[in-house]
Amino acid sequence: MSRLLHRDGAPPVPASELFVRSADGSRIHVELYGPEDAPAVVLAHGWTCNTHFWAAQIRDLAADHRVIAYDQRGHGLTPEPGPGGYSVDALADDLEAVLAATLARGQKAVLAGHSMGGMTLMAAARRPGLREHAAAVLLCSTGSGRLTAEATVVPLRPSAFRTRLTTAILGAKAPLGPVNPVSKRILKYATMGAGSAPGRVDTCARIVHACPRRARVGWGQVLAELEVTAEVRELRVPTAVIAGADDRLTPPVHARAIAAALPVGLGLTELAGMGHMTPVEAPEAVTAKLRELTTRYVATVKVTEATEAATSEKEDVA
């Protein structure tokens, strides 16, 4: 896929890029930004998006953070997987592969996921790779199950019929077509708040419409059946949750349930007037939360590790 140009300028330029191999051999495209020795943040985007979705966060954080962003399989510059390559386990596999390839052994980072990216983090909650590298987690506009039952994109009362329609929309094979005023109005209604700025709507539309149809359909079918609620209780690191109050794809009922179930919850921030695309719609709020988490937890982990190492050395000498 060619690098997209948005109205607010070109996407951030990575310091370096690489492909890492996931458990099934899939090649995952990864971008690295900022100083190598700075506090690390790992960004996992959502369904039909790519690393450009995090452009605002990358521009701000890369000045004094090591920012690691990757394209989910079938999105951006990550190739589409082979048969059987779309699954919740594959999402967790890919995250573990990225963490292993970009972080030193035992190195801690803040892990952030939007929508399907948040589901990725929940799916990986029991994985050794996440437990080794996660200092804290940020979940943005996401859910752990019952996605089609709770979504309000179809403007009907909750019912089995509404759920079936929503499921059909997630797995629809029809092409999205060109980005134009009509398609932008549709995308804004489904995924963004009513007051979203036109430039931000345009940015999201160009990202979403660039997603290959097979990846969109394949992951849409996975999301329709997704169930990682049990894994939320296994996410045993400090975890903050952000949700748009007007999110139709993953309404705040999901965020409230996740926040209530987290073992080490840091609370829920509901953003008034915002829809599903919170990192683009409310970039300052999301970036501020990431900075808060790195300041509070990555620095603390480093101090703790240094203290433990010093204590161990004293014991060895004794």
CSV table of C-alpha atoms in Angstrom, one decimal:
chain,number,residue,atom,x,y,z
A,1,MET,CA,0.0,0.0,0.0
A,2,SER,CA,1.4,3.4,-0.8
A,3,ARG,CA,2.0,5.9,2.0
A,4,LEU,CA,-1.1,8.0,2.4
A,5,LEU,CA,-1.0,11.8,2.4
A,6,HIS,CA,-3.6,13.5,4.6
A,7,ARG,CA,-4.8,17.0,4.6
A,8,ASP,CA,-2.9,17.7,7.8
A,9,GLY,CA,0.3,16.7,6.0
A,10,ALA,CA,2.3,13.5,5.5
A,11,PRO,CA,2.3,10.8,8.2
A,12,PRO,CA,5.3,10.8,10.6
A,13,VAL,CA,8.4,9.3,9.1
A,14,PRO,CA,9.7,6.2,11.1
A,15,ALA,CA,13.3,6.2,12.3
A,16,SER,CA,13.3,2.6,11.1
A,17,GLU,CA,11.0,-0.2,9.8
A,18,LEU,CA,11.1,-3.9,10.0
A,19,PHE,CA,9.0,-7.0,9.4
A,20,VAL,CA,8.7,-9.6,12.2
A,21,ARG,CA,7.6,-13.2,11.9
A,22,SER,CA,4.5,-14.3,13.8
A,23,ALA,CA,3.9,-17.8,15.1
A,24,ASP,CA,2.3,-19.0,11.8
A,25,GLY,CA,5.0,-17.3,9.7
A,26,SER,CA,3.0,-14.2,8.8
A,27,ARG,CA,5.1,-11.1,8.3
A,28,ILE,CA,4.1,-8.2,10.5
A,29,HIS,CA,5.1,-4.6,9.5
A,30,VAL,CA,6.5,-2.6,12.4
A,31,GLU,CA,7.5,1.1,12.5
A,32,LEU,CA,9.9,2.6,15.2
A,33,TYR,CA,10.0,6.2,16.2
A,34,GLY,CA,11.9,8.3,18.7
A,35,PRO,CA,15.0,7.7,20.8
A,36,GLU,CA,16.0,4.0,21.4
A,37,ASP,CA,16.6,4.6,25.1
A,38,ALA,CA,13.4,6.5,25.9
A,39,PRO,CA,10.3,5.1,27.6
A,40,ALA,CA,8.5,2.8,25.2
A,41,VAL,CA,5.0,2.9,24.0
A,42,VAL,CA,3.5,0.1,21.7
A,43,LEU,CA,0.4,1.0,19.6
A,44,ALA,CA,-2.0,-1.5,18.2
A,45,HIS,CA,-4.6,-0.1,15.8
A,46,GLY,CA,-8.2,-1.2,15.1
A,47,TRP,CA,-10.2,-2.9,12.4
A,48,THR,CA,-9.7,-1.4,8.9
A,49,CYS,CA,-7.0,1.0,10.1
A,50,ASN,CA,-3.2,1.1,10.0
A,51,THR,CA,-0.3,2.8,11.7
A,52,HIS,CA,-1.3,6.2,10.3
A,53,PHE,CA,-4.3,6.1,12.7
A,54,TRP,CA,-1.9,6.9,15.5
A,55,ALA,CA,-0.2,9.9,13.6
A,56,ALA,CA,-1.2,12.5,16.3
A,57,GLN,CA,0.2,10.3,19.1
A,58,ILE,CA,3.3,9.5,17.2
A,59,ARG,CA,4.1,13.1,16.4
A,60,ASP,CA,3.8,14.1,20.0
A,61,LEU,CA,5.4,11.2,21.8
A,62,ALA,CA,8.3,10.5,19.5
A,63,ALA,CA,10.1,13.5,20.8
A,64,ASP,CA,10.8,11.8,24.1
A,65,HIS,CA,9.5,8.3,23.8
A,66,ARG,CA,10.3,5.2,21.8
A,67,VAL,CA,7.1,4.6,19.9
A,68,ILE,CA,6.5,1.2,18.3
A,69,ALA,CA,3.5,1.0,15.9
A,70,TYR,CA,2.6,-2.0,13.8
A,71,ASP,CA,0.1,-2.9,11.1
A,72,GLN,CA,-2.3,-5.7,12.1
A,73,ARG,CA,-2.3,-8.6,9.6
A,74,GLY,CA,-4.0,-7.7,6.3
A,75,HIS,CA,-3.8,-3.9,7.1
A,76,GLY,CA,-1.4,-1.3,6.0
A,77,LEU,CA,1.9,-2.8,4.9
A,78,THR,CA,1.3,-6.1,6.6
A,79,PRO,CA,0.3,-8.8,4.0
A,80,GLU,CA,-3.0,-10.6,4.2
A,81,PRO,CA,-2.7,-13.9,6.0
A,82,GLY,CA,-3.3,-17.3,4.4
A,83,PRO,CA,-6.3,-19.5,5.1
A,84,GLY,CA,-7.1,-19.7,8.8
A,85,GLY,CA,-5.0,-16.6,9.5
A,86,TYR,CA,-7.9,-14.6,10.9
A,87,SER,CA,-8.4,-15.4,14.6
A,88,VAL,CA,-8.2,-13.9,18.1
A,89,ASP,CA,-5.2,-16.2,18.7
A,90,ALA,CA,-3.5,-14.7,15.7
A,91,LEU,CA,-3.9,-11.2,17.1
A,92,ALA,CA,-2.2,-12.3,20.3
A,93,ASP,CA,0.5,-14.1,18.4
A,94,ASP,CA,1.3,-11.0,16.3
A,95,LEU,CA,1.5,-8.8,19.4
A,96,GLU,CA,3.9,-11.2,21.1
A,97,ALA,CA,6.1,-11.3,18.0
A,98,VAL,CA,6.2,-7.5,17.9
A,99,LEU,CA,7.1,-7.2,21.6
A,100,ALA,CA,9.8,-9.8,21.3
A,101,ALA,CA,11.4,-8.2,18.3
A,102,THR,CA,11.3,-4.6,19.4
A,103,LEU,CA,11.9,-4.7,23.2
A,104,ALA,CA,14.8,-6.0,25.1
A,105,ARG,CA,14.4,-8.9,27.4
A,106,GLY,CA,12.4,-7.8,30.4
A,107,GLN,CA,12.0,-4.2,29.1
A,108,LYS,CA,8.7,-2.7,30.0
A,109,ALA,CA,6.4,-0.5,27.9
A,110,VAL,CA,3.0,1.0,27.9
A,111,LEU,CA,0.8,-1.0,25.5
A,112,ALA,CA,-2.2,0.9,23.9
A,113,GLY,CA,-4.9,-0.6,21.7
A,114,HIS,CA,-7.8,1.0,19.9
A,115,SER,CA,-10.9,-1.1,19.1
A,116,MET,CA,-9.5,-4.4,17.6
A,117,GLY,CA,-6.2,-3.3,19.0
A,118,GLY,CA,-7.7,-3.2,22.5
A,119,MET,CA,-9.2,-6.7,21.8
A,120,THR,CA,-5.7,-7.8,20.9
A,121,LEU,CA,-4.3,-6.7,24.3
A,122,MET,CA,-7.2,-8.5,26.1
A,123,ALA,CA,-6.7,-11.6,24.0
A,124,ALA,CA,-3.0,-11.6,24.9
A,125,ALA,CA,-3.6,-11.1,28.7
A,126,ARG,CA,-2.4,-14.6,29.6
A,127,ARG,CA,0.5,-14.6,27.2
A,128,PRO,CA,4.1,-14.6,28.6
A,129,GLY,CA,5.1,-11.9,26.2
A,130,LEU,CA,2.5,-9.4,27.4
A,131,ARG,CA,3.2,-10.2,31.0
A,132,GLU,CA,7.0,-9.7,30.5
A,133,HIS,CA,6.7,-6.4,28.7
A,134,ALA,CA,3.6,-4.6,29.8
A,135,ALA,CA,4.1,-1.9,32.5
A,136,ALA,CA,0.6,-0.6,31.9
A,137,VAL,CA,-2.2,-0.7,29.3
A,138,LEU,CA,-4.5,1.8,27.7
A,139,LEU,CA,-7.7,0.4,26.1
A,140,CYS,CA,-9.5,2.9,23.7
A,141,SER,CA,-13.0,2.4,22.3
A,142,THR,CA,-13.1,-1.3,22.6
A,143,GLY,CA,-15.2,-4.3,23.8
A,144,SER,CA,-14.6,-7.8,25.0
A,145,GLY,CA,-17.7,-9.5,23.6
A,146,ARG,CA,-21.3,-9.1,22.4
A,147,LEU,CA,-20.1,-6.6,19.9
A,148,THR,CA,-23.0,-7.0,17.4
A,149,ALA,CA,-25.6,-7.2,20.1
A,150,GLU,CA,-24.6,-4.0,21.7
A,151,ALA,CA,-23.6,-1.9,18.7
A,152,THR,CA,-26.1,0.9,17.8
A,153,VAL,CA,-25.0,1.6,14.2
A,154,VAL,CA,-28.3,0.1,13.1
A,155,PRO,CA,-30.9,2.6,14.5
A,156,LEU,CA,-33.3,0.0,15.9
A,157,ARG,CA,-34.2,-1.2,19.3
A,158,PRO,CA,-32.1,-4.1,20.6
A,159,SER,CA,-33.3,-7.3,19.1
A,160,ALA,CA,-32.1,-10.5,17.4
A,161,PHE,CA,-33.0,-8.8,14.1
A,162,ARG,CA,-30.7,-5.8,14.8
A,163,THR,CA,-27.9,-8.1,15.8
A,164,ARG,CA,-28.2,-10.0,12.6
A,165,LEU,CA,-28.1,-6.8,10.6
A,166,THR,CA,-25.1,-5.6,12.4
A,167,THR,CA,-23.3,-9.0,11.9
A,168,ALA,CA,-24.1,-8.7,8.2
A,169,ILE,CA,-22.6,-5.2,8.1
A,170,LEU,CA,-19.4,-6.3,9.8
A,171,GLY,CA,-18.9,-9.2,7.2
A,172,ALA,CA,-20.2,-7.3,4.2
A,173,LYS,CA,-18.2,-8.1,1.1
A,174,ALA,CA,-19.3,-5.0,-0.9
A,175,PRO,CA,-16.4,-2.6,-1.7
A,176,LEU,CA,-16.4,0.7,0.2
A,177,GLY,CA,-15.8,2.6,-3.0
A,178,PRO,CA,-14.1,6.0,-3.3
A,179,VAL,CA,-13.7,8.6,-0.6
A,180,ASN,CA,-16.3,11.2,-1.4
A,181,PRO,CA,-18.8,13.4,0.5
A,182,VAL,CA,-21.4,10.6,0.7
A,183,SER,CA,-19.0,7.9,1.9
A,184,LYS,CA,-17.5,10.4,4.5
A,185,ARG,CA,-21.0,11.1,5.8
A,186,ILE,CA,-21.7,7.4,6.2
A,187,LEU,CA,-18.3,6.8,8.0
A,188,LYS,CA,-18.9,9.8,10.3
A,189,TYR,CA,-22.3,8.5,11.3
A,190,ALA,CA,-21.0,5.0,12.0
A,191,THR,CA,-17.7,5.8,13.7
A,192,MET,CA,-17.4,9.4,14.8
A,193,GLY,CA,-19.1,12.1,16.9
A,194,ALA,CA,-21.5,14.5,15.3
A,195,GLY,CA,-19.1,17.4,15.9
A,196,SER,CA,-16.0,15.8,14.5
A,197,ALA,CA,-13.9,18.2,12.4
A,198,PRO,CA,-14.1,17.6,8.6
A,199,GLY,CA,-10.3,17.1,8.4
A,200,ARG,CA,-10.4,14.4,11.0
A,201,VAL,CA,-13.3,12.7,9.2
A,202,ASP,CA,-11.4,12.8,6.0
A,203,THR,CA,-8.3,11.3,7.7
A,204,CYS,CA,-10.3,8.4,9.0
A,205,ALA,CA,-12.1,7.9,5.7
A,206,ARG,CA,-8.9,7.6,3.8
A,207,ILE,CA,-7.4,5.2,6.3
A,208,VAL,CA,-10.5,3.0,6.4
A,209,HIS,CA,-11.1,2.9,2.7
A,210,ALA,CA,-7.5,1.9,2.1
A,211,CYS,CA,-8.0,-1.4,4.0
A,212,PRO,CA,-8.1,-4.4,1.6
A,213,ARG,CA,-11.5,-5.8,1.3
A,214,ARG,CA,-10.5,-9.4,2.2
A,215,ALA,CA,-8.9,-8.2,5.4
A,216,ARG,CA,-12.0,-6.1,6.3
A,217,VAL,CA,-14.3,-9.0,5.7
A,218,GLY,CA,-12.1,-11.5,7.4
A,219,TRP,CA,-11.6,-9.5,10.6
A,220,GLY,CA,-15.3,-8.4,10.5
A,221,GLN,CA,-16.3,-12.0,10.8
A,222,VAL,CA,-13.9,-12.6,13.7
A,223,LEU,CA,-15.2,-9.5,15.5
A,224,ALA,CA,-18.8,-10.7,15.1
A,225,GLU,CA,-18.0,-13.8,17.2
A,226,LEU,CA,-15.3,-12.3,19.5
A,227,GLU,CA,-15.4,-13.2,23.1
A,228,VAL,CA,-12.5,-12.3,25.4
A,229,THR,CA,-14.4,-11.3,28.5
A,230,ALA,CA,-12.7,-13.9,30.6
A,231,GLU,CA,-9.3,-12.5,29.5
A,232,VAL,CA,-10.1,-9.1,30.9
A,233,ARG,CA,-9.8,-10.5,34.4
A,234,GLU,CA,-6.3,-11.8,33.5
A,235,LEU,CA,-5.0,-8.4,32.5
A,236,ARG,CA,-3.1,-8.0,35.7
A,237,VAL,CA,-1.3,-4.7,35.0
A,238,PRO,CA,-2.5,-1.1,35.6
A,239,THR,CA,-5.0,-0.5,32.9
A,240,ALA,CA,-6.9,2.7,31.9
A,241,VAL,CA,-9.9,2.8,29.7
A,242,ILE,CA,-11.1,5.5,27.3
A,243,ALA,CA,-14.4,5.6,25.5
A,244,GLY,CA,-16.4,8.0,23.4
A,245,ALA,CA,-19.8,8.8,24.9
A,246,ASP,CA,-21.4,8.7,21.4
A,247,ASP,CA,-19.6,5.6,20.1
A,248,ARG,CA,-22.0,3.5,18.0
A,249,LEU,CA,-19.6,0.6,17.3
A,250,THR,CA,-18.5,-0.1,20.8
A,251,PRO,CA,-20.9,1.9,23.0
A,252,PRO,CA,-19.7,2.9,26.5
A,253,VAL,CA,-21.5,-0.1,28.0
A,254,HIS,CA,-18.5,-2.1,26.9
A,255,ALA,CA,-16.0,0.2,28.5
A,256,ARG,CA,-17.9,0.3,31.8
A,257,ALA,CA,-18.0,-3.5,31.9
A,258,ILE,CA,-14.2,-3.8,31.2
A,259,ALA,CA,-13.3,-1.1,33.7
A,260,ALA,CA,-15.4,-2.9,36.4
A,261,ALA,CA,-13.7,-6.3,35.7
A,262,LEU,CA,-10.1,-5.2,35.5
A,263,PRO,CA,-7.9,-6.5,38.4
A,264,VAL,CA,-5.8,-3.3,38.4
A,265,GLY,CA,-8.2,-0.7,36.9
A,266,LEU,CA,-7.2,2.9,36.7
A,267,GLY,CA,-10.7,4.1,35.9
A,268,LEU,CA,-12.7,5.0,32.8
A,269,THR,CA,-12.6,8.3,30.9
A,270,GLU,CA,-15.8,8.9,28.9
A,271,LEU,CA,-15.2,11.7,26.3
A,272,ALA,CA,-18.4,13.7,25.7
A,273,GLY,CA,-19.3,14.2,22.0
A,274,MET,CA,-16.8,11.6,20.8
A,275,GLY,CA,-17.5,8.5,18.7
A,276,HIS,CA,-15.4,5.4,18.1
A,277,MET,CA,-12.3,6.9,16.6
A,278,THR,CA,-11.0,8.5,19.9
A,279,PRO,CA,-7.3,8.7,19.1
A,280,VAL,CA,-8.2,10.8,16.0
A,281,GLU,CA,-11.2,12.6,17.4
A,282,ALA,CA,-9.6,13.5,20.8
A,283,PRO,CA,-5.9,13.1,20.2
A,284,GLU,CA,-4.9,15.4,23.1
A,285,ALA,CA,-6.8,13.3,25.6
A,286,VAL,CA,-5.4,10.0,24.4
A,287,THR,CA,-1.8,11.3,24.1
A,288,ALA,CA,-2.1,12.8,27.6
A,289,LYS,CA,-3.2,9.5,29.1
A,290,LEU,CA,-0.3,7.7,27.4
A,291,ARG,CA,2.2,10.2,28.8
A,292,GLU,CA,0.6,9.8,32.2
A,293,LEU,CA,1.0,6.1,32.1
A,294,THR,CA,4.7,6.1,30.9
A,295,THR,CA,5.6,8.7,33.6
A,296,ARG,CA,3.9,6.8,36.3
A,297,TYR,CA,4.6,3.2,35.4
A,298,VAL,CA,7.5,2.9,33.0
A,299,ALA,CA,9.8,5.0,35.2
A,300,THR,CA,8.6,3.2,38.3
A,301,VAL,CA,9.4,-0.2,36.8
A,302,LYS,CA,12.9,1.0,35.9
A,303,VAL,CA,13.6,2.2,39.4
A,304,THR,CA,12.2,-1.1,40.9
A,305,GLU,CA,14.3,-3.2,38.5
A,306,ALA,CA,17.4,-1.2,39.4
A,307,THR,CA,16.7,-1.6,43.1
A,308,GLU,CA,16.1,-5.3,42.8
A,309,ALA,CA,19.4,-5.7,40.9
A,310,ALA,CA,21.3,-3.7,43.5
A,311,THR,CA,19.8,-5.8,46.3
A,312,SER,CA,20.6,-9.0,44.4
A,313,GLU,CA,24.2,-7.9,44.0
A,314,LYS,CA,24.5,-7.2,47.7
A,315,GLU,CA,23.1,-10.6,48.6
A,316,ASP,CA,25.6,-12.3,46.2
A,317,VAL,CA,28.5,-10.4,47.8
A,318,ALA,CA,27.3,-11.4,51.3
